Tab-separated table of C-alpha atoms in Angstrom:
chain	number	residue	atom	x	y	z
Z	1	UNK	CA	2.151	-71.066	-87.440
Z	2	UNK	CA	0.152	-72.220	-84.592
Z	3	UNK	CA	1.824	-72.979	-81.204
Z	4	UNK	CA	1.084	-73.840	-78.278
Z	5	UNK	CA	3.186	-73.582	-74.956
Z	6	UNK	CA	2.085	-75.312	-71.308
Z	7	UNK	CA	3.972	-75.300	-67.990
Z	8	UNK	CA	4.496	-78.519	-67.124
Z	9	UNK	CA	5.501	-79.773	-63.330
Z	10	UNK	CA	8.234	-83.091	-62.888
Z	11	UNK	CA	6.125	-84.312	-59.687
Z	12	UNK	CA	8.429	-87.458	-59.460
Z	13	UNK	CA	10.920	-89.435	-61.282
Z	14	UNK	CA	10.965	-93.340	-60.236
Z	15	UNK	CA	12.146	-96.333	-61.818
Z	16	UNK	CA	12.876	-94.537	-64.933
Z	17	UNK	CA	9.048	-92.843	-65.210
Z	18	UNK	CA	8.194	-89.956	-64.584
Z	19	UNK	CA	4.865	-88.586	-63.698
Z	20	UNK	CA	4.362	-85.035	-64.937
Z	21	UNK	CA	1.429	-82.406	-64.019
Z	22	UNK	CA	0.799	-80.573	-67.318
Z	23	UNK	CA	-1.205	-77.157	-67.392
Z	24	UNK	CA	-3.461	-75.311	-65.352
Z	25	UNK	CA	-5.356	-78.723	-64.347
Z	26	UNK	CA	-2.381	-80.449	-63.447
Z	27	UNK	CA	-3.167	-83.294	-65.790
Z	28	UNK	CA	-1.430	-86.902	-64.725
Z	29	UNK	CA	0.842	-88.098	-67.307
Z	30	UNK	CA	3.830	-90.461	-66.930
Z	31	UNK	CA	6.466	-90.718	-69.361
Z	32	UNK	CA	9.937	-92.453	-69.667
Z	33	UNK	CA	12.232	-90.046	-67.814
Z	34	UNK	CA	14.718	-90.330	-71.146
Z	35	UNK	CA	12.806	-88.329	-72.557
Z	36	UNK	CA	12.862	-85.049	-70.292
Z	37	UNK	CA	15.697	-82.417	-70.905
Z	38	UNK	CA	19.470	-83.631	-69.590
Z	39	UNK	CA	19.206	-82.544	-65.591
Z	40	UNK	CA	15.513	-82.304	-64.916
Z	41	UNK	CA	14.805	-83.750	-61.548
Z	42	UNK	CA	11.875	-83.736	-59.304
Z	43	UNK	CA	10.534	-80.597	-58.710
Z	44	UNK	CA	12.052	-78.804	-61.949
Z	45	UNK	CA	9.183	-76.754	-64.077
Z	46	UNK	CA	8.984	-76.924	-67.779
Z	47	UNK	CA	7.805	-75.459	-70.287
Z	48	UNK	CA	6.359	-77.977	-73.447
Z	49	UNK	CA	6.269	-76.024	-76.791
Z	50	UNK	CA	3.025	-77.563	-79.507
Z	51	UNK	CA	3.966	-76.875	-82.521
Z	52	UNK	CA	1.634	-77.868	-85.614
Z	53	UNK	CA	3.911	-79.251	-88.603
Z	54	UNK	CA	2.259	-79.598	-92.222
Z	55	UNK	CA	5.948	-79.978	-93.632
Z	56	UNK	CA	5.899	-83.183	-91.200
Z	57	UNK	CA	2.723	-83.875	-92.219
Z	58	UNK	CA	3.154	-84.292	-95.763
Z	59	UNK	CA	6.295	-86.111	-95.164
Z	60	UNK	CA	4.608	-89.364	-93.658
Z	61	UNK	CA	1.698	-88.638	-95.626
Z	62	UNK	CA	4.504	-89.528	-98.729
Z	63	UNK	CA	6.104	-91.622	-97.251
Z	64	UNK	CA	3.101	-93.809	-96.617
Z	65	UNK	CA	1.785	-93.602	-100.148
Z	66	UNK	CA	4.885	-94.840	-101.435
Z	67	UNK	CA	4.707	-97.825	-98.978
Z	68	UNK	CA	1.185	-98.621	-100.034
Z	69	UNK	CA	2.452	-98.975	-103.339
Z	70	UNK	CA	5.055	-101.353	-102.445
Z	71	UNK	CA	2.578	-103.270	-100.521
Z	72	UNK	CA	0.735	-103.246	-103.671
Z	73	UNK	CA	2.659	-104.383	-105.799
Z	74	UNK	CA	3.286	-107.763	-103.552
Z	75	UNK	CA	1.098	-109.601	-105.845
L	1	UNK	CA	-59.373	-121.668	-54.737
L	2	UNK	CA	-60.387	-118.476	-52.831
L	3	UNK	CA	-57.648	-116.846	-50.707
L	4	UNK	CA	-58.921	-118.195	-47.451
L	5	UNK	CA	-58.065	-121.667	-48.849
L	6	UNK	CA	-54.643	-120.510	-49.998
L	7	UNK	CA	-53.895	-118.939	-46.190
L	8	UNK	CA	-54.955	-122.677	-44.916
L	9	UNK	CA	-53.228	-124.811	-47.408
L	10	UNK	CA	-49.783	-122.909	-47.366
L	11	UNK	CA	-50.044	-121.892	-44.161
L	12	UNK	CA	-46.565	-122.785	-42.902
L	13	UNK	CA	-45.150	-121.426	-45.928
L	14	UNK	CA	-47.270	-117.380	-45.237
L	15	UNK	CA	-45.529	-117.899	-42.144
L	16	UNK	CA	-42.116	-118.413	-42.724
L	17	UNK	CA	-42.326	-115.586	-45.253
L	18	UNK	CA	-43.831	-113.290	-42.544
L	19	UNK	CA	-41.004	-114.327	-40.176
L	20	UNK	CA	-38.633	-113.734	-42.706
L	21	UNK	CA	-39.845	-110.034	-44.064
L	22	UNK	CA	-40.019	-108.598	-40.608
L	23	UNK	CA	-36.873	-110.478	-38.796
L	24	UNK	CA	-34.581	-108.610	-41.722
L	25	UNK	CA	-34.553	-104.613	-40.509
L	26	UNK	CA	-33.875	-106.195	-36.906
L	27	UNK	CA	-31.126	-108.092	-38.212
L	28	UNK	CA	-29.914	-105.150	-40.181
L	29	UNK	CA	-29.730	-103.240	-36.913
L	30	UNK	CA	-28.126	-105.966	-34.989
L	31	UNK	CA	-25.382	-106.108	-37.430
L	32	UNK	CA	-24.728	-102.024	-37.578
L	33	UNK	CA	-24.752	-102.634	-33.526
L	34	UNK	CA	-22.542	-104.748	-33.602
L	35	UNK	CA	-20.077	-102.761	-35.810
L	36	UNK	CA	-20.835	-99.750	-33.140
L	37	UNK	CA	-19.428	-102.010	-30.310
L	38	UNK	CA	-16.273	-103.205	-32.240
L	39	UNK	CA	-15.353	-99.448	-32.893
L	40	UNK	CA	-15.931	-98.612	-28.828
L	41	UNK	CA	-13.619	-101.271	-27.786
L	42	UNK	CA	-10.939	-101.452	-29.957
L	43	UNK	CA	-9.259	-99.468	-32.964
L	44	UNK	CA	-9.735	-99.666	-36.247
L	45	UNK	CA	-7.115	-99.503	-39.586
L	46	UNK	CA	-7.966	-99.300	-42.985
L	47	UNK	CA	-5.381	-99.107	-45.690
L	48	UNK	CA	-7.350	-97.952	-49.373
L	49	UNK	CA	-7.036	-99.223	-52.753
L	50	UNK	CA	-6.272	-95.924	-54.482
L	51	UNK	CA	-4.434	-97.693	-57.184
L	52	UNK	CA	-0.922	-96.842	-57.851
L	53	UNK	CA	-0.499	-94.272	-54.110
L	54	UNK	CA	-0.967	-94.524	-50.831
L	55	UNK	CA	-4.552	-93.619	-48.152
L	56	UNK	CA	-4.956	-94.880	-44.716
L	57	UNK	CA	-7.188	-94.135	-42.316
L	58	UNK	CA	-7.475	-94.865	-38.211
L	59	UNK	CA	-10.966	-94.504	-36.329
L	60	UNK	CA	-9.573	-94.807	-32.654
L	61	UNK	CA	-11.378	-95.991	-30.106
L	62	UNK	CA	-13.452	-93.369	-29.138
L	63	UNK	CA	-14.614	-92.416	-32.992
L	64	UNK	CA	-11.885	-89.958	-33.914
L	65	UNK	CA	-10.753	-90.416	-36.946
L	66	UNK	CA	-6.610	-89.991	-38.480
L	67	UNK	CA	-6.559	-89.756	-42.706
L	68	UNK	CA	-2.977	-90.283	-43.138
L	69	UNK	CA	-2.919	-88.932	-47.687
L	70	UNK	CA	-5.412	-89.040	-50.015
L	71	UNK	CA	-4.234	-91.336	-52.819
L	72	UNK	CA	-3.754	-89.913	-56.705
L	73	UNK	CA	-6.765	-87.316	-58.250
L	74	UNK	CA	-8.379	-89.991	-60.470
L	75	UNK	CA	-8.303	-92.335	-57.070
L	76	UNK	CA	-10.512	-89.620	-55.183
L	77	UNK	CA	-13.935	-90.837	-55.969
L	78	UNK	CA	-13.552	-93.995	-54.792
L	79	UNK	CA	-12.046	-92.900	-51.779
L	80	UNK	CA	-14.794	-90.460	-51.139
L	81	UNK	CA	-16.914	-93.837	-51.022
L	82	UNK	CA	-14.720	-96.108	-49.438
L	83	UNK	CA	-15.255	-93.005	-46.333
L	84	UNK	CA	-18.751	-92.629	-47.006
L	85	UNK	CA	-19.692	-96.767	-46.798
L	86	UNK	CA	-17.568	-96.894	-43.285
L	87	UNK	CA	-19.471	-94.444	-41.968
L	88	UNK	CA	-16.797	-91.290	-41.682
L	89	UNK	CA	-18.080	-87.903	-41.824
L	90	UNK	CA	-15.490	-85.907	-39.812
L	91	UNK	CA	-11.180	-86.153	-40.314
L	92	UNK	CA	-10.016	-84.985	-37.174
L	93	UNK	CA	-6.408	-85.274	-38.283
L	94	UNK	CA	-5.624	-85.332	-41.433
L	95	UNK	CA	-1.836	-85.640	-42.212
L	96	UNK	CA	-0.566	-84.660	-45.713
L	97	UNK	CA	3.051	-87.152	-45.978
L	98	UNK	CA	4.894	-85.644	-48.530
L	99	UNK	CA	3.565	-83.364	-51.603
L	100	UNK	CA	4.153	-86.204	-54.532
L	101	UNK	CA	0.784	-86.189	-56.468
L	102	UNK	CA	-0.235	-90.228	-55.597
L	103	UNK	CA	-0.735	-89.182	-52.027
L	104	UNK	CA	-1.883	-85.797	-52.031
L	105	UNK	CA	-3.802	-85.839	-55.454
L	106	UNK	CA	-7.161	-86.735	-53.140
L	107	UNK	CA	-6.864	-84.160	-50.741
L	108	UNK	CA	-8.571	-81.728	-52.444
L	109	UNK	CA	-12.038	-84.102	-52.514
L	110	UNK	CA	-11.456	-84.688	-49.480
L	111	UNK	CA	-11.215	-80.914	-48.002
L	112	UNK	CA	-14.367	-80.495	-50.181
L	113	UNK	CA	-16.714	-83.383	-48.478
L	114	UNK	CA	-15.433	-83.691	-45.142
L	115	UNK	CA	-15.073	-80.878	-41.914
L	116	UNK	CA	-11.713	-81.250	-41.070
L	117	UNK	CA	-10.191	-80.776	-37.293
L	118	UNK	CA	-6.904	-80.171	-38.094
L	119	UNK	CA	-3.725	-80.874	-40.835
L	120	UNK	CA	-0.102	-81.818	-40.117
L	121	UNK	CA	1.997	-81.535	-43.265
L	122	UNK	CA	5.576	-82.270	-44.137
L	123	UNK	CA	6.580	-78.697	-44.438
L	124	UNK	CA	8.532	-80.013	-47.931
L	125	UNK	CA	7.803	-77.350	-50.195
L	126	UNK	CA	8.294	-79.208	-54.032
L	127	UNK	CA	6.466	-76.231	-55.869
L	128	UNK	CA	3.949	-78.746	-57.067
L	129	UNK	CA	0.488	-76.986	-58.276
L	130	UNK	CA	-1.358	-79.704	-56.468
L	131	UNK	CA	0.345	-78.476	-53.368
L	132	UNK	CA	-0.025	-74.967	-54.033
L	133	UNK	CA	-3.692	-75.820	-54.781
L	134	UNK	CA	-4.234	-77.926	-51.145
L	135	UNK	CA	-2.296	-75.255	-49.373
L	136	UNK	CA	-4.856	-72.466	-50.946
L	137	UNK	CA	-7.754	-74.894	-49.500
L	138	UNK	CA	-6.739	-75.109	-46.461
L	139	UNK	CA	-6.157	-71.079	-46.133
L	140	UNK	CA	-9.370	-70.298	-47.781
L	141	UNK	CA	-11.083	-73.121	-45.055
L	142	UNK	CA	-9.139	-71.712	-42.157
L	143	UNK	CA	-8.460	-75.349	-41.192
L	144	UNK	CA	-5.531	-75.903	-38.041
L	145	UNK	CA	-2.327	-76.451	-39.613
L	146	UNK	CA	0.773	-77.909	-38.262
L	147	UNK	CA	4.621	-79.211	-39.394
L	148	UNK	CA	5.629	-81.453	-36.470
L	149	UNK	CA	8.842	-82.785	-36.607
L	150	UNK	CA	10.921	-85.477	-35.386
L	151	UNK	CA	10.009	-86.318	-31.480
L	152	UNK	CA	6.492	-84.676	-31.239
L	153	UNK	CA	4.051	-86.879	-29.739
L	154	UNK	CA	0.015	-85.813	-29.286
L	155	UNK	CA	-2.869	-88.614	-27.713
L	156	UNK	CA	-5.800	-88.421	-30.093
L	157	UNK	CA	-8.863	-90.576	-29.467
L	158	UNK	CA	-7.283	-93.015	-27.074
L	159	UNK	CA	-4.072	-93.605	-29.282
L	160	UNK	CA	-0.774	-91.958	-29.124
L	161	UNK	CA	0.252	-90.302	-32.522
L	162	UNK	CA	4.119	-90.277	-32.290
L	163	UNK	CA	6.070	-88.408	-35.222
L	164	UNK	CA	9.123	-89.969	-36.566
L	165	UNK	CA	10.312	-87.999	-38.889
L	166	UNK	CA	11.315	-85.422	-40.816
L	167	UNK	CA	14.305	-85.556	-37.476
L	168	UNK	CA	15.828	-82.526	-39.928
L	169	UNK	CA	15.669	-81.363	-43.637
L	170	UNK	CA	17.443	-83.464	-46.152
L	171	UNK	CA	18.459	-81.731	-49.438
L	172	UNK	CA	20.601	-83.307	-52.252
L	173	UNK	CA	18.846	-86.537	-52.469
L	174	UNK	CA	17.703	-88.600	-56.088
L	175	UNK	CA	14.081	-87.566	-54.681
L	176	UNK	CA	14.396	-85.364	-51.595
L	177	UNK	CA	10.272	-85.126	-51.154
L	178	UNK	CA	10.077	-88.465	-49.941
L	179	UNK	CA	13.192	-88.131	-48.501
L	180	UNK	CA	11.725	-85.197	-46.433
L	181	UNK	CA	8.424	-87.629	-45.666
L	182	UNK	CA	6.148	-87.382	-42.523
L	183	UNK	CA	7.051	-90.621	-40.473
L	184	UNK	CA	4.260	-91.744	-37.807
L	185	UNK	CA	4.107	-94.258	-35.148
L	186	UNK	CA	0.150	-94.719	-34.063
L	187	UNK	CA	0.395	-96.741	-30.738
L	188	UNK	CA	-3.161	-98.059	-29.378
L	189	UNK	CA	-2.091	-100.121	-25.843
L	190	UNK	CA	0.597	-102.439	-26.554
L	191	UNK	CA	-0.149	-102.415	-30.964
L	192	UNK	CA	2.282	-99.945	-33.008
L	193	UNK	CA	1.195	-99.185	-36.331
L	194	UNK	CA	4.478	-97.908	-37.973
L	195	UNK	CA	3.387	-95.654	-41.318
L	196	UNK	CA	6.944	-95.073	-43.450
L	197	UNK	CA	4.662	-93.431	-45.985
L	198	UNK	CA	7.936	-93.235	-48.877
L	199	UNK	CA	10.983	-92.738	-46.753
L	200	UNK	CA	14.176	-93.932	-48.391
L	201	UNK	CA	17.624	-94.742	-47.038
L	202	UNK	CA	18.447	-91.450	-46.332
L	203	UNK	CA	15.881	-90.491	-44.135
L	204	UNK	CA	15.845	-93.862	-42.483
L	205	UNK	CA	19.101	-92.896	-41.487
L	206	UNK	CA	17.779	-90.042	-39.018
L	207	UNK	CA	15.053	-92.339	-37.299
L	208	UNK	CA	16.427	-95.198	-36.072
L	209	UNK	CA	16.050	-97.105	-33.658
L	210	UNK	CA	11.965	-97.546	-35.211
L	211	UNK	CA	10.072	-99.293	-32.509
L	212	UNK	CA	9.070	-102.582	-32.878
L	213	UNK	CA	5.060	-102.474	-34.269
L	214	UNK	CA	2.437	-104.977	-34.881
L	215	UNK	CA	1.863	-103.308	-38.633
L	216	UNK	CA	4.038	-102.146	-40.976
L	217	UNK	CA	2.710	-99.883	-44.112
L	218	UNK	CA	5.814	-100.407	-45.576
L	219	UNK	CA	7.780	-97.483	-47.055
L	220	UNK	CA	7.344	-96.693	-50.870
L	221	UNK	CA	4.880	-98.963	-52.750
L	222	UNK	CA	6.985	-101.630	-51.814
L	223	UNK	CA	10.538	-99.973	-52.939
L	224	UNK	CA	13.205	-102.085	-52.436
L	225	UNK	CA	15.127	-98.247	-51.708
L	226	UNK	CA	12.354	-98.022	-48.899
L	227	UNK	CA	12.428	-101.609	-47.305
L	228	UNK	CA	15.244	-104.120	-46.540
L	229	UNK	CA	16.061	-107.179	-44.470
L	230	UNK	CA	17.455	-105.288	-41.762
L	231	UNK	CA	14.740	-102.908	-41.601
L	232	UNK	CA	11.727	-105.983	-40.940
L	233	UNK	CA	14.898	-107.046	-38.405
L	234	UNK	CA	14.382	-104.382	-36.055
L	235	UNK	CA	10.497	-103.580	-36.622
L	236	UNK	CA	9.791	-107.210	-36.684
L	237	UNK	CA	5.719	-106.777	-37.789
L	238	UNK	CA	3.284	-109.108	-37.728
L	239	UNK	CA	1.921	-107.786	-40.372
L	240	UNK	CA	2.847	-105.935	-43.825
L	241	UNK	CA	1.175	-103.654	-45.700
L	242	UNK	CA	2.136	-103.213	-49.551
L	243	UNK	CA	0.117	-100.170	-51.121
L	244	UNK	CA	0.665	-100.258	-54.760
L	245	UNK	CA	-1.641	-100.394	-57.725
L	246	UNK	CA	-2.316	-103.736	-59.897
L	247	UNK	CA	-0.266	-103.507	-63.160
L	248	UNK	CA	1.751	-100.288	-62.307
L	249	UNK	CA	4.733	-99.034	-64.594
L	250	UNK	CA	7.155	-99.215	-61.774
L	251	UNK	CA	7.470	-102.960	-61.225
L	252	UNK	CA	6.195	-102.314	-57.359
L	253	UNK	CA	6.688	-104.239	-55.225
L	254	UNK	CA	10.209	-105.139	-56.194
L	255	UNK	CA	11.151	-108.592	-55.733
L	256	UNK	CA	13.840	-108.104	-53.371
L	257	UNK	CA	11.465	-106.476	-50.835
L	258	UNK	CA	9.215	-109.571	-51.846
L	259	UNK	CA	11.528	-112.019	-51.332
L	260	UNK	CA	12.534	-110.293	-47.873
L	261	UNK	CA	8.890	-110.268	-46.393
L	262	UNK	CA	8.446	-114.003	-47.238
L	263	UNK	CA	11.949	-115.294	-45.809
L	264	UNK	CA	11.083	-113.165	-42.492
L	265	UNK	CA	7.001	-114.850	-42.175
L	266	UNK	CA	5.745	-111.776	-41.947
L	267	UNK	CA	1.520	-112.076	-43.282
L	268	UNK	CA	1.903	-109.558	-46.258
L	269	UNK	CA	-1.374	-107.585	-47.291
L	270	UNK	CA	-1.680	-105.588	-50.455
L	271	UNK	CA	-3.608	-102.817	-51.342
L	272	UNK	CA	-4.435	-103.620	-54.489
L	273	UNK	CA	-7.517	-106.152	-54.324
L	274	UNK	CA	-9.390	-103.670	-52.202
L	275	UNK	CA	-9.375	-102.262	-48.928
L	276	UNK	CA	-7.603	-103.657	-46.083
L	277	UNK	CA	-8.975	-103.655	-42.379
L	278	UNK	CA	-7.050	-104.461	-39.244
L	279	UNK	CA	-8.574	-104.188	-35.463
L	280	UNK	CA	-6.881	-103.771	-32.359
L	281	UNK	CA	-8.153	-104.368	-29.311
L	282	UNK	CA	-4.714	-102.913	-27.459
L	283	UNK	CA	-3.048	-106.012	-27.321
L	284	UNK	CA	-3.257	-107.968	-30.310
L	285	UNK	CA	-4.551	-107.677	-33.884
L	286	UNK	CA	-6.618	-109.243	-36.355
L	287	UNK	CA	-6.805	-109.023	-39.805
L	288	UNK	CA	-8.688	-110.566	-42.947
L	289	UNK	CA	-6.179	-113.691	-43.512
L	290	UNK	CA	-7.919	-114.356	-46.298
L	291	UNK	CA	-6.182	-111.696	-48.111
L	292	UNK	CA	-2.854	-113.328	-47.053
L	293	UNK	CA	-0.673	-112.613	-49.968
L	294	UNK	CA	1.065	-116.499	-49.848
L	295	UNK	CA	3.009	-116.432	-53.112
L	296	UNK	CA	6.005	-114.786	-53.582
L	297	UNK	CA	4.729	-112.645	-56.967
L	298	UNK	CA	3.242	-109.248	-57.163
């Protein structure tokens, strides 16, 4: 299974985004601070876990064909 | 029609165009004179368009030069420019706020392109790699480096650099870096430029009474937790400065602050259409009015 694990820096929460410095680079990204652990605050390190799913995967992939169908079948 | 008929026929016309071609260097050079004599007798403010964060920069009146933070990383090429087209090529202070990433993301192009005289810092260690990575810079450089605090006061370049804050360390706060923020008055004769850089209502708290000042760069993008009606009260500016970039996700400025500036008829000025330049001559200002932000929107 491949994974993939960065540190990740909270550099500020604000209005309800937060900008995050991910890896060695310190790459910019802002996300809606919902979506950080319960009790991360500014400052806090973290550690983001990439995790490749084929069972996901296949599941949309399904999930989608079936739709097409549907869509299909509109007339 | 030989070229000796030409020359007589359209004589007036060779001449003008002869005027013309060499009267253009000399009034290239008059004009870069002229911007020469404005720096010798008065002081000069610039506040950046670095997007969503926060630059300014002061060349005092005898050509030093202040850099008060550096804007986000993806802002630092265009700041590099914005120094390079004014004509900078040495910081003599530069003054690192707080370690959030929109004012300190820049530094590091900044260390890389200009000689530096010396650095004052917060001293508000956030554990940030982009601080960690400006503090190994200025090691490596062996560049002065300095935490004043609350009451310090040092004359650079014909102006009086006053610190403000941090008056002590705040801890426990919703965001105690900006809490924790370097707060500095720059007084040129009788003009105060008052730079809040992100303070919030805690650290306000430990710095009052603020003098009155001429220019505000308001606190915090235009944070209604940075700037109120009772703040503007006692500062009373002429003129405020909103640094925030167009479109950001935060909704800055908020409209309370907004709605605050306008009721008080203070001349807002926001960062975010470009740079923003503002001379003193020691006693009053001016600035470009036709930047005046007159509605009450964003």
């Amino acid at each position: 299974m491949a994974v993939k694990r960065e540190k990740i820096f909270v550099d500020s929460i604000n209005e309800e985004i937060c900008t995050l410095l991910v890896g060695e680079k310190a790459l910019s990204v802002n996300l809606p601070a919902r979506m950080l652990p319960r009790g991360t605050s500014e400052g806090d390190w973290l550690i983001m876990t990439l995790q490749k799913s084929e069972r996901l995967k296949r599941s949309y992939r399904r999930s989608m064909e079936r739709l097409l169908e549907k869509i299909e079948s509109n007339g | 029609m030989n070229f000796g008929l030409l020359l007589r026929k359209y004589k007036k016309i060779f001449i003008f165009l002869f005027t013309l071609i060499i009267s253009l260097p000399v009034g290239a050079a008059w004009i870069s004179r002229t911007e020469v004599a404005e720096a010798d007798r008065g002081l000069r403010f610039y506040a950046f368009d670095v997007g969503q964060g926060d630059s300014s920069l002061f060349v005092l009146p005898d050509g030093k030069t202040i850099l008060i933070d550096a804007g986000p990383e993806d802002a630092g090429k265009s700041l590099l420019k914005e120094l390079k087209r004014i004509g900078i090529k040495k910081i003599d202070l530069l003054v690192a706020t707080h370690p959030h990433s929109d004012h300190i993301g820049g530094m590091k192009r900044v260390l890389s392109n200009f000689q530096i005289g010396k650095i004052w810092d917060s001293g508000f260690i956030s554990s940030s790699p982009i601080q960690k990575n400006f503090y190994n810079m200025i090691q490596k450089k062996n560049i002065p480096f300095g935490r004043p605090k609350r009451g310090y006061s040092e004359k650079i370049g014909g102006a009086l650099v006053e610190v403000l804050a941090p008056a002590r360390l705040i801890r426990g706060t919703k965001r105690d870096a900006n809490n924790n923020c370097l707060v500095l008055n720059i007084k040129y004769g009788s003009t105060n430029f008052l730079m809040l850089a992100d303070m919030e209502r805690e650290q306000l708290s430990t710095v009052r009474p603020l003098p009155r000042a001429a220019v505000l760069k308001a606190s915090h993008h235009g944070s209604s937790n940075g700037t109120n009606m009772s703040l503007l009260k006692e500062v009373r500016p002429y003129v405020i400065i909103l640094s925030y970039g167009k479109n950001n996700s935060y909704g800055y400025p908020h409209k309370e602050v907004v709605r605050a500036v306008s009721a008080s008829g203070i001349k807002r000025l926001d960062t975010k259409d470009g740079t923003i330049r503002i001379v003193s001559d020691g006693e009053k200002i001016s600035y470009p009015q036709s930047r005046e932000v007159v509605k009450n929107g964003g």
